[in-house]
PDB file of C-alpha atoms and ligand atoms in Angstrom:
ATOM      1  CA  UNK A1493      -1.396 -16.612 -16.791  1.00 93.00           C
ATOM      2  CA  UNK A1494      -0.087 -15.860 -13.079  1.00 97.00           C
ATOM      3  CA  UNK A1495       0.154 -12.879 -11.423  1.00 98.00           C
ATOM      4  CA  UNK A1496       1.929 -11.361  -8.385  1.00 98.00           C
ATOM      5  CA  UNK A1497      -0.074  -8.256  -6.889  1.00 98.00           C
ATOM      6  CA  UNK A1498       2.644  -5.256  -5.987  1.00 98.00           C
ATOM      7  CA  UNK A1499       0.926  -3.835  -2.727  1.00 98.00           C
ATOM      8  CA  UNK A1500       3.098  -0.767  -2.790  1.00 98.00           C
ATOM      9  CA  UNK A1501       0.589   0.479  -5.185  1.00 98.00           C
ATOM     10  CA  UNK A1502      -1.970  -1.811  -4.661  1.00 98.00           C
ATOM     11  CA  UNK A1503      -4.382  -2.143  -1.616  1.00 98.00           C
ATOM     12  CA  UNK A1504      -1.427   0.095  -0.451  1.00 96.00           C
ATOM     13  CA  UNK A1505      -4.398   2.007   1.624  1.00 96.00           C
ATOM     14  CA  UNK A1506      -4.205  -1.569   4.506  1.00 98.00           C
ATOM     15  CA  UNK A1507      -1.744  -3.294   6.805  1.00 98.00           C
ATOM     16  CA  UNK A1508       1.080  -4.814   4.758  1.00 98.00           C
ATOM     17  CA  UNK A1509      -0.205  -8.600   5.977  1.00 98.00           C
ATOM     18  CA  UNK A1510      -4.202  -7.674   6.105  1.00 98.00           C
ATOM     19  CA  UNK A1511      -3.018  -6.913   1.448  1.00 98.00           C
ATOM     20  CA  UNK A1512      -1.097  -9.813   1.081  1.00 98.00           C
ATOM     21  CA  UNK A1513      -5.132 -11.585   2.639  1.00 98.00           C
ATOM     22  CA  UNK A1514      -6.596  -9.322   0.191  1.00 98.00           C
ATOM     23  CA  UNK A1515      -4.976 -10.673  -2.409  1.00 98.00           C
ATOM     24  CA  UNK A1516      -5.182 -13.671  -1.736  1.00 98.00           C
ATOM     25  CA  UNK A1517      -8.696 -13.303  -1.727  1.00 98.00           C
ATOM     26  CA  UNK A1518      -8.668 -11.887  -5.523  1.00 97.00           C
ATOM     27  CA  UNK A1519      -7.056 -14.467  -6.892  1.00 97.00           C
ATOM     28  CA  UNK A1520      -3.601 -13.777  -6.977  1.00 98.00           C
ATOM     29  CA  UNK A1521      -0.751 -16.645  -7.028  1.00 98.00           C
ATOM     30  CA  UNK A1522       2.127 -14.275  -5.237  1.00 98.00           C
ATOM     31  CA  UNK A1523       2.558 -11.007  -3.916  1.00 98.00           C
ATOM     32  CA  UNK A1524       5.844  -8.376  -3.786  1.00 98.00           C
ATOM     33  CA  UNK A1525       6.421  -5.060  -1.874  1.00 98.00           C
ATOM     34  CA  UNK A1526       9.003  -2.520  -2.282  1.00 98.00           C
ATOM     35  CA  UNK A1527       9.432  -1.637   1.997  1.00 98.00           C
ATOM     36  CA  UNK A1528       8.733  -3.986   3.955  1.00 98.00           C
ATOM     37  CA  UNK A1529      10.822  -3.009   6.717  1.00 98.00           C
ATOM     38  CA  UNK A1530       8.078  -1.034   9.167  1.00 97.00           C
ATOM     39  CA  UNK A1531       6.209  -4.135   9.674  1.00 98.00           C
ATOM     40  CA  UNK A1532       7.873  -7.222  12.268  1.00 98.00           C
ATOM     41  CA  UNK A1533       9.052  -9.762   9.723  1.00 98.00           C
ATOM     42  CA  UNK A1534       6.876 -12.464  11.641  1.00 98.00           C
ATOM     43  CA  UNK A1535       4.155 -10.808  10.827  1.00 98.00           C
ATOM     44  CA  UNK A1536       4.453 -11.141   7.508  1.00 98.00           C
ATOM     45  CA  UNK A1537       6.031 -14.635   7.464  1.00 98.00           C
ATOM     46  CA  UNK A1538       2.248 -15.273   9.066  1.00 98.00           C
ATOM     47  CA  UNK A1539       0.661 -14.080   6.848  1.00 98.00           C
ATOM     48  CA  UNK A1540       2.283 -15.785   3.972  1.00 98.00           C
ATOM     49  CA  UNK A1541       1.850 -18.784   5.663  1.00 98.00           C
ATOM     50  CA  UNK A1542      -1.732 -18.693   5.757  1.00 98.00           C
ATOM     51  CA  UNK A1543      -2.321 -17.589   2.490  1.00 98.00           C
ATOM     52  CA  UNK A1544       0.257 -20.207   0.557  1.00 98.00           C
ATOM     53  CA  UNK A1545       1.176 -16.831  -1.392  1.00 98.00           C
ATOM     54  CA  UNK A1546       5.161 -16.254  -1.763  1.00 98.00           C
ATOM     55  CA  UNK A1547       7.205 -13.272  -1.553  1.00 98.00           C
ATOM     56  CA  UNK A1548       8.667 -12.280  -4.818  1.00 98.00           C
ATOM     57  CA  UNK A1549      10.085  -9.558  -3.850  1.00 98.00           C
ATOM     58  CA  UNK A1550      11.246  -6.514  -2.336  1.00 98.00           C
ATOM     59  CA  UNK A1551      13.755  -3.266  -2.748  1.00 98.00           C
ATOM     60  CA  UNK A1552      16.723  -2.351  -0.429  1.00 98.00           C
ATOM     61  CA  UNK A1553      15.561   1.340   1.424  1.00 98.00           C
ATOM     62  CA  UNK A1554      15.861   4.077  -0.033  1.00 98.00           C
ATOM     63  CA  UNK A1555      17.717   6.099   2.432  1.00 97.00           C
ATOM     64  CA  UNK A1556      17.490   9.698   3.531  1.00 97.00           C
ATOM     65  CA  UNK A1557      14.302  10.069   0.934  1.00 96.00           C
ATOM     66  CA  UNK A1558      13.072  13.532   2.823  1.00 97.00           C
ATOM     67  CA  UNK A1559      16.032  14.195   1.513  1.00 96.00           C
ATOM     68  CA  UNK A1560      15.997  13.343  -1.735  1.00 96.00           C
ATOM     69  CA  UNK A1561      18.261  10.010  -1.692  1.00 97.00           C
ATOM     70  CA  UNK A1562      16.156   6.595  -4.288  1.00 98.00           C
ATOM     71  CA  UNK A1563      18.329   4.460  -3.101  1.00 98.00           C
ATOM     72  CA  UNK A1564      22.329   4.360  -2.486  1.00 98.00           C
ATOM     73  CA  UNK A1565      24.455   1.518  -4.667  1.00 98.00           C
ATOM     74  CA  UNK A1566      25.708   3.886  -6.490  1.00 98.00           C
ATOM     75  CA  UNK A1567      26.593   6.633  -4.405  1.00 98.00           C
ATOM     76  CA  UNK A1568      30.542   7.107  -4.306  1.00 98.00           C
ATOM     77  CA  UNK A1569      30.742   7.715  -0.805  1.00 97.00           C
ATOM     78  CA  UNK A1570      27.926   6.026   0.858  1.00 97.00           C
ATOM     79  CA  UNK A1571      29.117   2.146   0.252  1.00 97.00           C
ATOM     80  CA  UNK A1572      29.117   1.453   4.047  1.00 98.00           C
ATOM     81  CA  UNK A1573      25.851   2.447   4.238  1.00 98.00           C
ATOM     82  CA  UNK A1574      24.602   1.245   0.829  1.00 98.00           C
ATOM     83  CA  UNK A1575      26.018  -1.836   2.169  1.00 98.00           C
ATOM     84  CA  UNK A1576      24.289  -2.227   5.074  1.00 98.00           C
ATOM     85  CA  UNK A1577      20.977  -1.556   3.075  1.00 98.00           C
ATOM     86  CA  UNK A1578      22.129  -4.452   1.201  1.00 98.00           C
ATOM     87  CA  UNK A1579      22.494  -7.308   4.920  1.00 98.00           C
ATOM     88  CA  UNK A1580      18.940  -5.920   6.113  1.00 98.00           C
ATOM     89  CA  UNK A1581      16.740  -6.181   2.883  1.00 98.00           C
ATOM     90  CA  UNK A1582      18.580 -10.209   2.135  1.00 98.00           C
ATOM     91  CA  UNK A1583      17.714 -10.476   6.281  1.00 98.00           C
ATOM     92  CA  UNK A1584      14.328  -9.709   5.742  1.00 98.00           C
ATOM     93  CA  UNK A1585      14.334 -11.947   3.008  1.00 98.00           C
ATOM     94  CA  UNK A1586      15.524 -14.813   4.495  1.00 98.00           C
ATOM     95  CA  UNK A1587      13.107 -13.984   7.961  1.00 98.00           C
ATOM     96  CA  UNK A1588      10.430 -14.020   5.012  1.00 98.00           C
ATOM     97  CA  UNK A1589      11.617 -16.427   2.495  1.00 98.00           C
ATOM     98  CA  UNK A1590      11.231 -13.980  -0.452  1.00 98.00           C
ATOM     99  CA  UNK A1591      12.678 -15.225  -3.429  1.00 98.00           C
ATOM    100  CA  UNK A1592      14.246 -11.381  -4.443  1.00 98.00           C
ATOM    101  CA  UNK A1593      15.612  -8.434  -3.386  1.00 99.00           C
ATOM    102  CA  UNK A1594      15.911  -5.434  -6.032  1.00 99.00           C
ATOM    103  CA  UNK A1595      19.154  -3.219  -4.677  1.00 98.00           C
ATOM    104  CA  UNK A1596      17.989   0.686  -5.648  1.00 98.00           C
ATOM    105  CA  UNK A1597      20.905   2.472  -7.714  1.00 98.00           C
ATOM    106  CA  UNK A1598      20.045   5.994  -6.291  1.00 98.00           C
ATOM    107  CA  UNK A1599      20.413   9.179  -8.216  1.00 98.00           C
ATOM    108  CA  UNK A1600      23.935   9.453  -9.300  1.00 98.00           C
ATOM    109  CA  UNK A1601      25.669   9.005 -13.098  1.00 98.00           C
ATOM    110  CA  UNK A1602      28.709   8.856 -14.773  1.00 98.00           C
ATOM    111  CA  UNK A1603      32.115   6.143 -13.888  1.00 98.00           C
ATOM    112  CA  UNK A1604      32.975   6.856 -10.452  1.00 98.00           C
ATOM    113  CA  UNK A1605      28.302   5.523 -10.224  1.00 98.00           C
ATOM    114  CA  UNK A1606      29.154   2.535 -12.053  1.00 98.00           C
ATOM    115  CA  UNK A1607      32.300   1.104 -10.506  1.00 98.00           C
ATOM    116  CA  UNK A1608      30.805   1.589  -7.101  1.00 98.00           C
ATOM    117  CA  UNK A1609      27.028   0.146  -8.469  1.00 98.00           C
ATOM    118  CA  UNK A1610      29.080  -2.583  -9.686  1.00 98.00           C
ATOM    119  CA  UNK A1611      31.725  -3.139  -6.394  1.00 98.00           C
ATOM    120  CA  UNK A1612      28.153  -3.207  -4.337  1.00 98.00           C
ATOM    121  CA  UNK A1613      25.992  -6.082  -6.638  1.00 98.00           C
ATOM    122  CA  UNK A1614      29.078  -7.505  -6.585  1.00 98.00           C
ATOM    123  CA  UNK A1615      28.873  -8.037  -2.327  1.00 98.00           C
ATOM    124  CA  UNK A1616      24.661  -8.140  -3.077  1.00 98.00           C
ATOM    125  CA  UNK A1617      24.878 -11.286  -5.024  1.00 98.00           C
ATOM    126  CA  UNK A1618      28.113 -13.156  -2.764  1.00 98.00           C
ATOM    127  CA  UNK A1619      25.485 -12.711   0.424  1.00 96.00           C
ATOM    128  CA  UNK A1620      22.871 -13.726  -2.320  1.00 98.00           C
ATOM    129  CA  UNK A1621      23.757 -16.738  -3.313  1.00 95.00           C
ATOM    130  CA  UNK A1622      24.285 -18.326  -0.002  1.00 93.00           C
ATOM    131  CA  UNK A1623      20.147 -18.471   0.751  1.00 96.00           C
ATOM    132  CA  UNK A1624      19.243 -19.141  -3.046  1.00 97.00           C
ATOM    133  CA  UNK A1625      17.901 -15.096  -3.081  1.00 98.00           C
ATOM    134  CA  UNK A1626      18.614 -13.533  -6.337  1.00 98.00           C
ATOM    135  CA  UNK A1627      18.932  -9.780  -6.931  1.00 99.00           C
ATOM    136  CA  UNK A1628      17.347  -7.355  -9.644  1.00 99.00           C
ATOM    137  CA  UNK A1629      18.539  -4.474 -11.137  1.00 99.00           C
ATOM    138  CA  UNK A1630      15.903  -1.997 -12.649  1.00 99.00           C
ATOM    139  CA  UNK A1631      16.383   0.367 -15.213  1.00 98.00           C
ATOM    140  CA  UNK A1632      13.526   3.152 -13.951  1.00 98.00           C
ATOM    141  CA  UNK A1633      12.257   5.917 -16.437  1.00 98.00           C
ATOM    142  CA  UNK A1634      13.128   9.485 -16.702  1.00 98.00           C
ATOM    143  CA  UNK A1635       9.869  10.851 -16.115  1.00 98.00           C
ATOM    144  CA  UNK A1636       9.403   9.444 -12.967  1.00 98.00           C
ATOM    145  CA  UNK A1637      12.463   8.965 -11.214  1.00 98.00           C
ATOM    146  CA  UNK A1638      15.136  12.444 -13.281  1.00 98.00           C
ATOM    147  CA  UNK A1639      18.688  11.540 -12.616  1.00 98.00           C
ATOM    148  CA  UNK A1640      18.120   7.830 -11.730  1.00 98.00           C
ATOM    149  CA  UNK A1641      21.781   5.913 -12.025  1.00 98.00           C
ATOM    150  CA  UNK A1642      19.924   2.629 -14.387  1.00 98.00           C
ATOM    151  CA  UNK A1643      17.721   3.810 -17.098  1.00 98.00           C
ATOM    152  CA  UNK A1644      17.567   2.033 -20.051  1.00 98.00           C
ATOM    153  CA  UNK A1645      17.139  -2.527 -20.248  1.00 98.00           C
ATOM    154  CA  UNK A1646      21.442  -1.633 -21.867  1.00 98.00           C
ATOM    155  CA  UNK A1647      22.822  -0.693 -19.754  1.00 98.00           C
ATOM    156  CA  UNK A1648      21.422  -3.400 -16.926  1.00 98.00           C
ATOM    157  CA  UNK A1649      22.783  -5.997 -19.587  1.00 98.00           C
ATOM    158  CA  UNK A1650      25.959  -4.049 -19.059  1.00 98.00           C
ATOM    159  CA  UNK A1651      26.010  -4.024 -15.851  1.00 98.00           C
ATOM    160  CA  UNK A1652      25.092  -7.793 -15.205  1.00 98.00           C
ATOM    161  CA  UNK A1653      27.540  -8.590 -18.080  1.00 98.00           C
ATOM    162  CA  UNK A1654      30.121  -7.016 -15.513  1.00 98.00           C
ATOM    163  CA  UNK A1655      29.379  -8.073 -12.351  1.00 98.00           C
ATOM    164  CA  UNK A1656      28.695 -11.725 -13.906  1.00 98.00           C
ATOM    165  CA  UNK A1657      26.948 -14.157 -11.461  1.00 98.00           C
ATOM    166  CA  UNK A1658      24.337 -16.172 -11.654  1.00 98.00           C
ATOM    167  CA  UNK A1659      22.494 -14.364  -9.340  1.00 98.00           C
ATOM    168  CA  UNK A1660      22.111 -10.765 -10.897  1.00 98.00           C
ATOM    169  CA  UNK A1661      18.715  -9.967 -13.050  1.00 98.00           C
ATOM    170  CA  UNK A1662      16.387  -8.059 -14.572  1.00 99.00           C
ATOM    171  CA  UNK A1663      13.859  -6.403 -13.653  1.00 98.00           C
ATOM    172  CA  UNK A1664      12.072  -5.493 -16.526  1.00 99.00           C
ATOM    173  CA  UNK A1665       9.052  -3.268 -15.785  1.00 99.00           C
ATOM    174  CA  UNK A1666       6.614  -2.643 -19.162  1.00 99.00           C
ATOM    175  CA  UNK A1667       6.287   0.598 -17.946  1.00 99.00           C
ATOM    176  CA  UNK A1668       9.204   1.456 -17.245  1.00 99.00           C
ATOM    177  CA  UNK A1669      10.548   0.153 -20.301  1.00 98.00           C
ATOM    178  CA  UNK A1670       8.301   1.262 -22.845  1.00 98.00           C
ATOM    179  CA  UNK A1671       9.020   4.778 -21.693  1.00 98.00           C
ATOM    180  CA  UNK A1672      12.584   4.392 -21.970  1.00 98.00           C
ATOM    181  CA  UNK A1673      13.157   2.170 -24.937  1.00 98.00           C
ATOM    182  CA  UNK A1674       9.872   0.698 -26.410  1.00 98.00           C
ATOM    183  CA  UNK A1675       9.994  -1.872 -28.498  1.00 98.00           C
ATOM    184  CA  UNK A1676       8.843  -4.774 -25.940  1.00 98.00           C
ATOM    185  CA  UNK A1677       8.663  -7.686 -28.078  1.00 98.00           C
ATOM    186  CA  UNK A1678      11.522  -7.604 -28.951  1.00 98.00           C
ATOM    187  CA  UNK A1679      12.854  -6.769 -26.178  1.00 98.00           C
ATOM    188  CA  UNK A1680      11.807  -9.036 -23.501  1.00 98.00           C
ATOM    189  CA  UNK A1681      12.416 -11.637 -26.466  1.00 98.00           C
ATOM    190  CA  UNK A1682      16.388 -10.514 -26.419  1.00 98.00           C
ATOM    191  CA  UNK A1683      16.963 -10.358 -22.538  1.00 98.00           C
ATOM    192  CA  UNK A1684      14.372 -13.180 -21.854  1.00 98.00           C
ATOM    193  CA  UNK A1685      18.122 -15.335 -20.300  1.00 97.00           C
ATOM    194  CA  UNK A1686      18.888 -12.032 -17.990  1.00 98.00           C
ATOM    195  CA  UNK A1687      14.856 -11.150 -16.705  1.00 98.00           C
ATOM    196  CA  UNK A1688      14.465 -12.259 -13.071  1.00 98.00           C
ATOM    197  CA  UNK A1689      11.164 -10.721 -12.190  1.00 98.00           C
ATOM    198  CA  UNK A1690       8.468  -8.801 -14.662  1.00 99.00           C
ATOM    199  CA  UNK A1691       6.485  -6.030 -14.025  1.00 99.00           C
ATOM    200  CA  UNK A1692       3.874  -4.369 -15.976  1.00 98.00           C
ATOM    201  CA  UNK A1693       1.825  -1.266 -16.198  1.00 98.00           C
ATOM    202  CA  UNK A1694      -0.294   1.400 -18.653  1.00 98.00           C
ATOM    203  CA  UNK A1695       1.648   3.499 -20.094  1.00 98.00           C
ATOM    204  CA  UNK A1696       1.650   7.043 -19.354  1.00 98.00           C
ATOM    205  CA  UNK A1697      -0.611   6.683 -16.502  1.00 98.00           C
ATOM    206  CA  UNK A1698       0.678   3.766 -14.268  1.00 98.00           C
ATOM    207  CA  UNK A1699      -2.900   2.356 -14.146  1.00 98.00           C
ATOM    208  CA  UNK A1700      -3.906  -0.935 -14.616  1.00 98.00           C
ATOM    209  CA  UNK A1701      -3.676  -1.964 -17.728  1.00 98.00           C
ATOM    210  CA  UNK A1702      -6.521  -2.892 -19.724  1.00 96.00           C
ATOM    211  CA  UNK A1703      -5.493   0.797 -21.845  1.00 96.00           C
ATOM    212  CA  UNK A1704      -3.102   3.140 -22.425  1.00 98.00           C
ATOM    213  CA  UNK A1705      -0.547   2.434 -25.369  1.00 98.00           C
ATOM    214  CA  UNK A1706       0.913  -0.518 -24.512  1.00 98.00           C
ATOM    215  CA  UNK A1707      -1.146  -4.207 -26.050  1.00 98.00           C
ATOM    216  CA  UNK A1708      -0.724  -6.561 -22.883  1.00 98.00           C
ATOM    217  CA  UNK A1709      -2.382  -8.747 -24.410  1.00 97.00           C
ATOM    218  CA  UNK A1710       0.137  -8.907 -27.308  1.00 97.00           C
ATOM    219  CA  UNK A1711       2.842  -8.746 -24.814  1.00 98.00           C
ATOM    220  CA  UNK A1712       1.593 -10.742 -22.365  1.00 98.00           C
ATOM    221  CA  UNK A1713       0.680 -13.938 -25.322  1.00 97.00           C
ATOM    222  CA  UNK A1714       4.945 -13.146 -26.391  1.00 98.00           C
ATOM    223  CA  UNK A1715       6.006 -13.970 -22.840  1.00 98.00           C
ATOM    224  CA  UNK A1716       3.891 -17.589 -22.327  1.00 97.00           C
ATOM    225  CA  UNK A1717       4.703 -18.151 -26.424  1.00 98.00           C
ATOM    226  CA  UNK A1718       8.770 -17.518 -24.817  1.00 98.00           C
ATOM    227  CA  UNK A1719       7.997 -19.586 -22.157  1.00 98.00           C
ATOM    228  CA  UNK A1720       7.761 -17.497 -19.436  1.00 98.00           C
ATOM    229  CA  UNK A1721       5.435 -18.689 -16.950  1.00 97.00           C
ATOM    230  CA  UNK A1722       6.322 -17.230 -13.203  1.00 98.00           C
ATOM    231  CA  UNK A1723       3.779 -14.600 -12.006  1.00 98.00           C
ATOM    232  CA  UNK A1724       4.265 -10.865 -13.435  1.00 98.00           C
ATOM    233  CA  UNK A1725       4.033  -8.053 -11.591  1.00 98.00           C
ATOM    234  CA  UNK A1726       1.177  -6.223 -11.541  1.00 98.00           C
ATOM    235  CA  UNK A1727       2.765  -3.019 -10.573  1.00 98.00           C
ATOM    236  CA  UNK A1728      -0.280  -0.446 -10.845  1.00 98.00           C
ATOM    237  CA  UNK A1729      -1.342   2.144  -9.271  1.00 98.00           C
ATOM    238  CA  UNK A1730      -5.323   1.969  -9.437  1.00 97.00           C
ATOM    239  CA  UNK A1731      -7.430   5.016  -9.921  1.00 94.00           C
ATOM    240  CA  UNK A1732     -10.105   4.374  -7.260  1.00 95.00           C
ATOM    241  CA  UNK A1733     -10.277   0.781  -4.685  1.00 96.00           C
ATOM    242  CA  UNK A1734      -7.933  -1.486  -5.849  1.00 98.00           C
ATOM    243  CA  UNK A1735     -11.187  -3.864  -5.984  1.00 95.00           C
ATOM    244  CA  UNK A1736     -12.269  -1.939  -8.719  1.00 96.00           C
ATOM    245  CA  UNK A1737      -9.701  -2.236 -11.184  1.00 97.00           C
ATOM    246  CA  UNK A1738      -9.710  -5.857 -11.368  1.00 97.00           C
ATOM    247  CA  UNK A1739     -11.950  -6.594 -13.982  1.00 95.00           C
ATOM    248  CA  UNK A1740      -8.230  -6.976 -16.504  1.00 95.00           C
ATOM    249  CA  UNK A1741      -7.708  -9.973 -14.006  1.00 88.00           C
ATOM    250  CA  UNK A1742     -10.016 -12.104 -15.983  1.00 84.00           C
ATOM    251  CA  UNK A1743      -8.785 -10.820 -19.144  1.00 84.00           C
ATOM    252  CA  UNK A1744      -6.123 -12.170 -19.459  1.00 86.00           C
TER     253      UNK A1744
HETATM  254  O1  LIG B2587       9.230   0.080 -10.846  1.00 81.81           O
HETATM  255  C1  LIG B2587       8.841   0.987  -9.973  1.00 81.81           C
HETATM  256  O2  LIG B2587       9.049   2.019  -9.657  1.00 81.81           O
HETATM  257  C2  LIG B2587       9.693   0.132  -8.713  1.00 81.81           C
HETATM  258  O3  LIG B2587       9.820  -1.269  -9.416  1.00 81.81           O
HETATM  259  C3  LIG B2587      10.575  -0.077  -7.688  1.00 81.81           C
HETATM  260  O4  LIG B2587      10.878  -1.325  -7.049  1.00 81.81           O
HETATM  261  C4  LIG B2587      11.409   1.252  -7.454  1.00 81.81           C
HETATM  262  O5  LIG B2587      10.639   2.508  -7.091  1.00 81.81           O
HETATM  263 MG1   MG B2588       8.830  -2.022 -11.131  1.00 81.81          MG
END
């Protein structure tokens, strides 16, 4: 198996360039992050070049986090901000050779929110395609993100088929999908052609994948059997130091 360190959670006490170096030292094959915008892209690019690790993904800005925003692209009336966030993320991705941008929907519901999300995703896909960047959408669970627009893979599947653009893919985060829908093995199998990236964490505590209600031995075996060989995103919250949370790494 190949693994990507999600630096939003792993080594998040370090600067992002140093976290990239720590992931390399620990033996990860790739990295991904959440919101890298406080760090000049050139510094990230230098750390990636130095370590040889690819950056698999980053997220669009959430908006006004202090006011409760968690993404902008499904927010009717906030299209200008949403598209600025998408363009900013794509520029940052190009400058760092990051492969995918996760377009965050935000807290919203209903047909207007759906229409806004579709229109903003079409904008994102058209911009991304020219640069070979993938656009990801990710269902989040309703305990961690109550009221988030995108909550299930079924809803994501409908959105992907309505947008109907080759740049748009599903971020299948096993942690969120297990909480909302379960049936991980069948869902991975059925959605394989739509999946752009897979992430994992224990359920329900979002820790390392060596405990909890999901048997990651079985899930990773399924992913391998399906022929998916890209790095899987370790997006979990270490109980202590990241280095002390990595015993699962040699097991899988
Ligand atoms: O699962 C998550 O929370 C992340 O993948 C993310 O990008 C949104 O916060
Ligand atoms: Mg995730």
